[in-house]
XYZ file of C-alpha atoms in Angstrom:
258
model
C 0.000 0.000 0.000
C 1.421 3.555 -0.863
C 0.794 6.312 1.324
C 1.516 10.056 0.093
C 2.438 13.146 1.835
C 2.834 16.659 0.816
C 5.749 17.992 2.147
C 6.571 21.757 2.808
C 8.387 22.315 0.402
C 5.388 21.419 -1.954
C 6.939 18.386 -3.057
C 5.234 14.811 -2.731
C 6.793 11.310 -0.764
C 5.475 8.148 -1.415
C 6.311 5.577 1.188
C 5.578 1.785 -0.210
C 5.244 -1.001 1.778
C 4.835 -4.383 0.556
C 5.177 -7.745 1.517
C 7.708 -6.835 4.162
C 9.587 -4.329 1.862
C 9.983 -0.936 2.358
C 10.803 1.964 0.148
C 10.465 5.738 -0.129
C 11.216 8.457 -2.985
C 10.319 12.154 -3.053
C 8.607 14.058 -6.314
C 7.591 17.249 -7.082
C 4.462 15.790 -8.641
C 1.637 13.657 -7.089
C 1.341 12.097 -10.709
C 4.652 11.011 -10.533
C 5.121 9.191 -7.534
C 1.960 7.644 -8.218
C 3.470 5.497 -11.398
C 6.193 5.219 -9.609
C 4.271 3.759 -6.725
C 2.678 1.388 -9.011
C 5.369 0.208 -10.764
C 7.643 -0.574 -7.186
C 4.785 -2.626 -6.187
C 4.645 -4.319 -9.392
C 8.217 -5.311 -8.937
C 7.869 -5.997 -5.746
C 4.954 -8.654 -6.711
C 7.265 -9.873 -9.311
C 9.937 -10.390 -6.342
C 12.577 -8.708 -8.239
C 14.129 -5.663 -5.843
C 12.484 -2.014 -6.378
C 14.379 0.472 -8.379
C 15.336 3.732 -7.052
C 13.485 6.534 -9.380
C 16.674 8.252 -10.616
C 17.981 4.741 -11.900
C 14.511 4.104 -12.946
C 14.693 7.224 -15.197
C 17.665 5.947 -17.399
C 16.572 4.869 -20.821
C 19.041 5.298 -23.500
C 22.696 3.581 -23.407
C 24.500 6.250 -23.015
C 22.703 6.853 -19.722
C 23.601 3.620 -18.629
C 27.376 4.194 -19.932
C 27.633 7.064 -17.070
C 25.975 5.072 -14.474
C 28.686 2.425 -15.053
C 31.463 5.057 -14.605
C 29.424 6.650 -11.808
C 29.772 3.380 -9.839
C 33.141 2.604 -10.780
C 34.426 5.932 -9.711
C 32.635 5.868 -6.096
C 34.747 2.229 -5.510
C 37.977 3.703 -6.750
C 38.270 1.740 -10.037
C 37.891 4.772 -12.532
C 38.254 3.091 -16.211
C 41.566 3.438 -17.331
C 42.744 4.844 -21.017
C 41.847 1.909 -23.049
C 38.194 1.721 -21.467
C 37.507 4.729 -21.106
C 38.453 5.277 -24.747
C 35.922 2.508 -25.835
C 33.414 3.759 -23.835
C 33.829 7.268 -25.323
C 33.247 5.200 -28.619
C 29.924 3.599 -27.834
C 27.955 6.569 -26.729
C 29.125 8.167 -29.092
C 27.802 5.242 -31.532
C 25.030 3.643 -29.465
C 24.563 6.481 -26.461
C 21.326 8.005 -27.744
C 19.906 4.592 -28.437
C 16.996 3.709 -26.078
C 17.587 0.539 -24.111
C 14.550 -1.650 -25.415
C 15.973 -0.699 -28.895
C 19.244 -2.236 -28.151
C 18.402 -5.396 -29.466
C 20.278 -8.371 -31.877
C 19.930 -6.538 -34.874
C 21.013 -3.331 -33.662
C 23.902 -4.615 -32.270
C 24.653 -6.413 -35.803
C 24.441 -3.368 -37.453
C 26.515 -1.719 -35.070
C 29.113 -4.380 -35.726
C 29.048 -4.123 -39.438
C 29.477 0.218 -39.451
C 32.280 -0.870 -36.889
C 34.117 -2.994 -39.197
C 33.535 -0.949 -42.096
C 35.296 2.034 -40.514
C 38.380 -0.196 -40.019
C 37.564 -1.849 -37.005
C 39.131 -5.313 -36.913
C 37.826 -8.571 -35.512
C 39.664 -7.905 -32.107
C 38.913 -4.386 -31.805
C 35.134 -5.399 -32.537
C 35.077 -8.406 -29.811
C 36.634 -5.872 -27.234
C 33.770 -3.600 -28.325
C 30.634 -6.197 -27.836
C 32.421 -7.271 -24.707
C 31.685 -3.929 -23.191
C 28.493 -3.206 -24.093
C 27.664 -6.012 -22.101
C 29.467 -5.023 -18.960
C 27.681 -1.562 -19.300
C 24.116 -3.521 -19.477
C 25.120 -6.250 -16.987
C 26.362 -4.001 -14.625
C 23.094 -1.839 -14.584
C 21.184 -5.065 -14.231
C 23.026 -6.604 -11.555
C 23.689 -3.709 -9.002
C 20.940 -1.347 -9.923
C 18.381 -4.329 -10.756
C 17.416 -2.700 -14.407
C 15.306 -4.772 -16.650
C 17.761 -4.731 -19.429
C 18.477 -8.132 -20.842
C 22.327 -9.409 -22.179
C 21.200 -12.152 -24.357
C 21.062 -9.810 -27.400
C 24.480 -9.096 -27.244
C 25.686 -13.057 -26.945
C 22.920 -13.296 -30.300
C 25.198 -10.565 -31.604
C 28.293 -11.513 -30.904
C 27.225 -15.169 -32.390
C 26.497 -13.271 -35.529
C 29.090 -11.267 -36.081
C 31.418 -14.037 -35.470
C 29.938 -15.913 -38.028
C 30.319 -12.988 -40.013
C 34.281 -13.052 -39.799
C 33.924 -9.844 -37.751
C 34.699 -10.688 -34.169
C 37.518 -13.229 -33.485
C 41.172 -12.936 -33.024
C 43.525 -10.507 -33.965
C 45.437 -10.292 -37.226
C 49.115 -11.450 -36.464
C 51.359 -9.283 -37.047
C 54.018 -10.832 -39.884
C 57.057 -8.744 -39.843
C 58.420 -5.441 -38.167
C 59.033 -2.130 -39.002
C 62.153 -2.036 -41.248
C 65.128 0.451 -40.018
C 64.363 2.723 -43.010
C 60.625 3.093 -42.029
C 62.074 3.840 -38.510
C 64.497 6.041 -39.380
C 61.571 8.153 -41.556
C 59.296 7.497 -39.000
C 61.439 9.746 -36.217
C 62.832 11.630 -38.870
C 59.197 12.951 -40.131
C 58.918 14.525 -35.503
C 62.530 15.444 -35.300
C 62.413 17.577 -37.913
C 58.822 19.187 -37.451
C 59.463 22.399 -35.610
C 56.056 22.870 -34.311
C 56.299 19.542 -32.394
C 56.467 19.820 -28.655
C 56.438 16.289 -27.133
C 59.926 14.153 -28.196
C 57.978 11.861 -29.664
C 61.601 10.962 -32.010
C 62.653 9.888 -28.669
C 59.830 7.913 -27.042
C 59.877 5.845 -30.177
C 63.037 5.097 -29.677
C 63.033 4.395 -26.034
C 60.054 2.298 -26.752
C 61.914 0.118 -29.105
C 64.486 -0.109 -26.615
C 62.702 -1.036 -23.484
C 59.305 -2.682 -25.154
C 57.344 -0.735 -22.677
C 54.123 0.147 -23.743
C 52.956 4.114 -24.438
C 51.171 4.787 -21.064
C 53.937 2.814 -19.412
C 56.404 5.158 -20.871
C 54.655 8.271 -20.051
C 53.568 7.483 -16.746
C 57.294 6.959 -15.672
C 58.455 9.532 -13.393
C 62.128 10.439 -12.181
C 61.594 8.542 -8.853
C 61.030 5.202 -10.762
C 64.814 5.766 -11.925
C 67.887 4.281 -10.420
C 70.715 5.672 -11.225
C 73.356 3.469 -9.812
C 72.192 0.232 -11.324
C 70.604 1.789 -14.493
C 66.786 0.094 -13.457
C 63.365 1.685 -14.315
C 60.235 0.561 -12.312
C 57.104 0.138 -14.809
C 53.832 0.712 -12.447
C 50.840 -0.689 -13.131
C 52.265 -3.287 -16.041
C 49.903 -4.436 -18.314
C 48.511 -8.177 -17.473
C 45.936 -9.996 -18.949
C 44.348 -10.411 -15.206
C 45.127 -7.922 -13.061
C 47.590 -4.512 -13.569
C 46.452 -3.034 -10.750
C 50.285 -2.993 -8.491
C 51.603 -5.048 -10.746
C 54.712 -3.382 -10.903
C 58.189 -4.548 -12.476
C 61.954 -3.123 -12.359
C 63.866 -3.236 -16.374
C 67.218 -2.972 -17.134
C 68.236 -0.117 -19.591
C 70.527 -1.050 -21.559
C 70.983 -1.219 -25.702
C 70.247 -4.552 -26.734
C 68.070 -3.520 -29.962
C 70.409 -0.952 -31.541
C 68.772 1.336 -29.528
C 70.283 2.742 -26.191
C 67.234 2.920 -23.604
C 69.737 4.861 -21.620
C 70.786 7.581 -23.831
């Protein structure tokens, strides 16, 4: 049963309580908290957990993109580079997309305007894979109705498709004359601030990874010994303090001390 009260402030609360459950929300209009009155007890019949009404309020993807982030941030685990890149990506693709439109053959077609701006079968798998952590995620700690099983339909497809798989091998390396043109083409480019000349050639040197290299600081650096510490080093299960010393030394015709 639902019981409303006006409040000063003009505004209406609804407190619901059902079947041993309890819940409360404020609204500025009557109307308002009455569907939203109906609808918690409706869940609540259904035994699946009432939704608060600001979660309840979320309909298109991109919504649900900054609820994800929202929640992420509160615990600590902000999405790093990569995922926050790719989740930049989909809402800009997908974000104004209602939910209940986000079904298989959206998702397909997503797939196929990925590909065909140069998005490889990797890249594309990575892509699926977190559009169903976004709608997981909202269905599993906020209780959403949004259902996943569109996106394994989709990934099904597209991997029959020859869109979403593994990654192209790579089947040679960058010859010493592309390198050489490559740094040549930033050294010599007077407007360019950031060394990049010299990051490619430390990278070559070290094999650290971009963010590695530019999240270094002076501290990580021992002198005496010549050793770098690499925070955070990529691994395929967890980065987080995963931290390694390297040796820099020249040992690929580049000097990673120079």
């Amino acid at each position: 049963m639902a019981t409303y009260t006006k409040l000063s402030s003009g505004s209406w609360r609804v407190q619901v309580r059902r079947k041993g459950r309890y819940i409360s929300e404020t609204f500025l209009r009557r109307d308002d908290a009455r569907r939203w009155a109906t609808e918690t007890e409706r869940q609540v019949d259904r035994g699946e957990t009432p939704t608060k009404s600001r979660i309840a309020r979320l309909k298109t993807f991109g919504e649900l993109i900054e609820l994800h982030i929202d929640d992420m941030c509160d615990v600590g685990k902000s999405p790093r580079r990569s995922k926050a890149a790719a989740l930049a990506m989909l809402k800009r693709h997908l974000g104004k997309c209602n939910v209940a439109a986000l079904d298989r053959e959206r998702l397909i077609r997503f797939g196929r305007d990925r590909a065909a701006q140069g998005a490889g079968p990797m890249t594309l798998g990575i892509d699926i894979g977190f559009i169903k952590l976004v709608l997981s995620h909202a269905a599993a700690v906020h209780g959403l109705p949004v259902k996943v099983e569109p996106v394994d339909l989709a990934r099904i497809a597209l991997k029959r498709l020859g869109l979403v798989g593994k990654g192209f091998e790579r089947d040679r390396r960058p010859t010493q004359n592309e390198l050489d043109r490559l740094i040549a083409h930033f050294d010599l480019n007077p407007l360019q601030i950031a060394p990049v000349g010299r990051i490619i050639r430390f990278a070559i040197a070290t094999a650290m990874r971009q963010e590695e290299i530019c999240s270094a600081r002076w501290s990580d650096l021992e002198n005496r010994t010549r050793m770098l510490l690499i925070r955070d080093r990529k691994d395929p299960r967890n980065k987080k303090g995963n931290n390694q010393r390297i040796p820099l030394f020249a040992a690929t015709g580049y000097d990673a001390w120079a």
